[in-house]
Amino acid sequence: WKKMNTNTTEYLTDAFLKDKVQLENYFDNFFCAIVDKQSNKFILATDILGSFQIAYHFNNGILLFSSHQLFIKHYQNNQVKICWDAVFEYFLIQHFLGNKTLIEDVSLIPGGHTIVYNNSKLSVDQYAVFPKITIDNDMSVNEASNLVGSYLEEKFQQYYSLSNNKISSLLSGGWDSRLITSILAKNNMIDECYTSEQGVELLDNYVSEQKIADQVAQFLKIQNKFIA
C-alpha cells in the first residue's frame, strides 16, 4: 500500500467529469459511480477491461445498477425473463458474447465505457479503446516472461509516481507476493514488507510463511516485519 498525494476517488471523479476522459496508466480495474450535482448528472464508469461486472437495467426513465443481478431481480419484483441466448452461449463457450446477462433487458457495462443518466435519459459512451495486441506464436518462454515483467514494471512506475512515499508490501512467501515485492525492490520503491502466519498446510507438511518470507526479504535486502 502507499499513501497517494491525490485521493483515488477524487482523481477518477475529476477525470470522468471532463468532456474528454483521459486516464493515466494507473488503474487496471475499477468501477465508480459519480453524482454531478451541478449538471444534475449521474455517471457509471468501468475500467478498460471491464474487470468489474456491473449490471444495469433502464426502463421508463428509471436506472437500476448493481454488481449482483439478483439485486436488480428483487427490484423488478421477481418478474424477470431468462435471456436464453446468454444461457446457450454459456453452455457452449463458458461466457457471454457482448454485454448480455442471464436476465433479459439487463446488460453489463462494456469495458472502457461510461453510462450517463441525465433528465431520465441514458447514454452509453466509449472513453477508451483496448490497444491492439499482436500475438507472436514463435515467442520463447523467456521472451514472454521478459515482456510480462516489463509491463508490470511500467505499471509499478506509474503507480509509484502518484506519491513520493516508498511502498510497503505484504509478503506471504507465495509466488505472487514474491514477484511483486521483488519488482518493487529491484526498482528501489520499497523500504519494508510485512508478513503474517496463515497456518497453511500442504499435504502433511506445515508451511512456515514467516520463514519463507524472511529468506526472501534477506535475498532482496529489504526489511521484513512479522505480524503475529
C-alpha positions as semicolon CSV with decimal commas, in nm:
position;residue;x (nm);y (nm);z (nm)
1;W;0,000;0,000;0,000
2;K;0,101;0,360;-0,047
3;K;-0,035;0,697;0,059
4;M;-0,129;0,893;-0,252
5;N;-0,092;1,268;-0,292
6;T;-0,427;1,266;-0,473
7;N;-0,720;1,060;-0,349
8;T;-0,807;0,787;-0,599
9;T;-1,178;0,867;-0,589
10;E;-1,110;1,237;-0,643
11;Y;-0,882;1,157;-0,937
12;L;-1,140;0,936;-1,110
13;T;-1,424;1,181;-1,038
14;D;-1,231;1,472;-1,185
15;A;-1,137;1,267;-1,494
16;F;-1,491;1,150;-1,572
17;L;-1,649;1,492;-1,521
18;K;-1,441;1,637;-1,805
19;D;-1,576;1,650;-2,160
20;K;-1,292;1,426;-2,280
21;V;-1,194;1,149;-2,040
22;Q;-0,820;1,084;-2,015
23;L;-0,686;0,843;-1,755
24;E;-0,320;0,791;-1,679
25;N;-0,181;0,439;-1,681
26;Y;-0,258;0,387;-1,310
27;F;-0,577;0,187;-1,299
28;D;-0,624;-0,166;-1,434
29;N;-0,954;-0,243;-1,267
30;F;-1,213;-0,018;-1,111
31;F;-1,578;0,075;-1,112
32;C;-1,713;0,407;-0,993
33;A;-2,046;0,585;-0,959
34;I;-2,040;0,966;-0,969
35;V;-2,315;1,214;-0,888
36;D;-2,261;1,552;-1,054
37;K;-2,495;1,787;-0,866
38;Q;-2,409;2,092;-1,076
39;S;-2,527;1,942;-1,403
40;N;-2,776;1,701;-1,243
41;K;-2,594;1,406;-1,397
42;F;-2,522;1,052;-1,277
43;I;-2,222;0,866;-1,424
44;L;-2,125;0,499;-1,409
45;A;-1,779;0,405;-1,535
46;T;-1,571;0,091;-1,552
47;D;-1,211;0,019;-1,647
48;I;-1,094;-0,056;-2,000
49;L;-1,103;-0,433;-1,941
50;G;-1,446;-0,432;-1,780
51;S;-1,299;-0,630;-1,490
52;F;-1,587;-0,543;-1,257
53;Q;-1,909;-0,681;-1,399
54;I;-2,167;-0,411;-1,328
55;A;-2,517;-0,490;-1,449
56;Y;-2,781;-0,230;-1,524
57;H;-3,146;-0,208;-1,627
58;F;-3,310;0,101;-1,774
59;N;-3,683;0,133;-1,827
60;N;-3,932;0,422;-1,822
61;G;-3,665;0,671;-1,717
62;I;-3,552;0,462;-1,419
63;L;-3,197;0,324;-1,394
64;L;-3,109;0,028;-1,174
65;F;-2,750;-0,093;-1,139
66;S;-2,566;-0,341;-0,922
67;S;-2,273;-0,580;-0,914
68;H;-2,530;-0,853;-0,836
69;Q;-2,803;-0,938;-1,085
70;L;-3,022;-1,072;-0,805
71;F;-3,042;-0,717;-0,665
72;I;-3,199;-0,599;-0,991
73;K;-3,425;-0,905;-0,992
74;H;-3,551;-0,807;-0,647
75;Y;-3,644;-0,455;-0,760
76;Q;-3,825;-0,598;-1,061
77;N;-4,047;-0,784;-0,814
78;N;-3,902;-1,110;-0,945
79;Q;-4,085;-1,053;-1,275
80;V;-3,785;-1,138;-1,490
81;K;-3,733;-1,321;-1,816
82;I;-3,440;-1,551;-1,879
83;C;-3,210;-1,450;-2,164
84;W;-3,185;-1,787;-2,337
85;D;-2,920;-1,664;-2,581
86;A;-2,693;-1,600;-2,284
87;V;-2,772;-1,942;-2,137
88;F;-2,683;-2,124;-2,460
89;E;-2,365;-1,919;-2,504
90;Y;-2,253;-2,003;-2,151
91;F;-2,311;-2,375;-2,203
92;L;-2,124;-2,369;-2,536
93;I;-1,829;-2,138;-2,469
94;Q;-1,849;-2,069;-2,090
95;H;-1,905;-1,694;-2,132
96;F;-2,147;-1,449;-2,288
97;L;-2,099;-1,273;-2,621
98;G;-2,136;-0,898;-2,594
99;N;-2,278;-0,740;-2,280
100;K;-2,582;-0,956;-2,216
101;T;-2,661;-1,123;-1,882
102;L;-2,880;-1,418;-1,783
103;I;-3,170;-1,174;-1,737
104;E;-3,348;-1,025;-2,036
105;D;-3,313;-0,644;-2,060
106;V;-3,029;-0,642;-1,806
107;S;-2,689;-0,561;-1,958
108;L;-2,330;-0,529;-1,844
109;I;-2,145;-0,200;-1,874
110;P;-1,887;-0,257;-2,152
111;G;-1,521;-0,215;-2,068
112;G;-1,388;0,135;-2,132
113;H;-1,738;0,286;-2,131
114;T;-1,940;0,529;-1,925
115;I;-2,313;0,536;-1,871
116;V;-2,454;0,884;-1,823
117;Y;-2,803;0,930;-1,675
118;N;-2,947;1,280;-1,719
119;N;-3,305;1,405;-1,724
120;S;-3,442;1,050;-1,727
121;K;-3,236;0,968;-2,038
122;L;-2,946;0,726;-2,071
123;S;-2,639;0,735;-2,295
124;V;-2,360;0,478;-2,326
125;D;-2,030;0,628;-2,440
126;Q;-1,689;0,476;-2,505
127;Y;-1,398;0,666;-2,349
128;A;-1,113;0,421;-2,412
129;V;-1,015;0,170;-2,678
130;F;-0,837;-0,151;-2,587
131;P;-0,496;-0,146;-2,758
132;K;-0,440;-0,387;-3,044
133;I;-0,207;-0,668;-2,946
134;T;-0,009;-0,868;-3,199
135;I;0,046;-1,226;-3,088
136;D;0,384;-1,376;-3,171
137;N;0,336;-1,752;-3,170
138;D;0,711;-1,804;-3,208
139;M;0,793;-1,616;-2,887
140;S;1,003;-1,813;-2,642
141;V;0,910;-1,858;-2,276
142;N;1,197;-1,631;-2,175
143;E;1,084;-1,357;-2,416
144;A;0,726;-1,383;-2,292
145;S;0,846;-1,366;-1,931
146;N;1,051;-1,053;-2,003
147;L;0,752;-0,895;-2,179
148;V;0,525;-0,954;-1,879
149;G;0,798;-0,831;-1,644
150;S;0,841;-0,509;-1,842
151;Y;0,466;-0,449;-1,838
152;L;0,447;-0,498;-1,461
153;E;0,744;-0,270;-1,402
154;E;0,579;0,002;-1,611
155;K;0,261;-0,032;-1,406
156;F;0,451;-0,004;-1,079
157;Q;0,639;0,301;-1,207
158;Q;0,312;0,470;-1,297
159;Y;0,163;0,388;-0,958
160;Y;0,479;0,497;-0,777
161;S;0,465;0,836;-0,948
162;L;0,141;0,916;-0,762
163;S;0,335;0,984;-0,444
164;N;0,686;1,050;-0,316
165;N;0,648;0,793;-0,039
166;K;0,804;0,449;-0,052
167;I;0,571;0,149;-0,088
168;S;0,515;-0,110;0,183
169;S;0,438;-0,464;0,069
170;L;0,262;-0,771;0,210
171;L;0,486;-1,073;0,165
172;S;0,333;-1,413;0,234
173;G;0,615;-1,610;0,076
174;G;0,395;-1,728;-0,212
175;W;0,479;-1,670;-0,577
176;D;0,250;-1,368;-0,627
177;S;0,378;-1,162;-0,336
178;R;0,738;-1,267;-0,410
179;L;0,706;-1,136;-0,765
180;I;0,550;-0,805;-0,659
181;T;0,799;-0,747;-0,379
182;S;1,097;-0,835;-0,599
183;I;0,989;-0,586;-0,868
184;L;0,947;-0,315;-0,603
185;A;1,288;-0,394;-0,453
186;K;1,458;-0,404;-0,794
187;N;1,333;-0,052;-0,869
188;N;1,411;0,083;-0,519
189;M;1,045;0,152;-0,445
190;I;1,015;-0,035;-0,116
191;D;1,160;0,002;0,234
192;E;0,993;-0,284;0,417
193;C;0,744;-0,567;0,388
194;Y;0,506;-0,734;0,633
195;T;0,423;-1,099;0,691
196;S;0,165;-1,285;0,900
197;E;0,124;-1,657;0,955
198;Q;-0,185;-1,806;0,789
199;G;-0,134;-2,163;0,905
200;V;-0,108;-2,320;0,560
201;E;-0,076;-2,698;0,539
202;L;0,042;-2,877;0,225
203;L;-0,034;-3,248;0,247
204;D;0,117;-3,344;0,586
205;N;0,362;-3,053;0,598
206;Y;0,314;-2,718;0,770
207;V;0,425;-2,426;0,555
208;S;0,601;-2,156;0,757
209;E;0,527;-1,832;0,575
210;Q;0,734;-1,640;0,828
211;K;1,043;-1,845;0,748
212;I;0,997;-1,826;0,370
213;A;0,922;-1,451;0,375
214;D;1,227;-1,386;0,592
215;Q;1,451;-1,570;0,345
216;V;1,301;-1,379;0,051
217;A;1,345;-1,045;0,229
218;Q;1,709;-1,123;0,310
219;F;1,772;-1,215;-0,054
220;L;1,611;-0,888;-0,171
221;K;1,795;-0,691;0,102
222;I;1,481;-0,533;0,250
223;Q;1,338;-0,533;0,599
224;N;1,066;-0,783;0,686
225;K;0,835;-0,737;0,984
226;F;0,631;-1,028;1,120
227;I;0,278;-0,960;1,246
228;A;0,166;-1,231;1,485
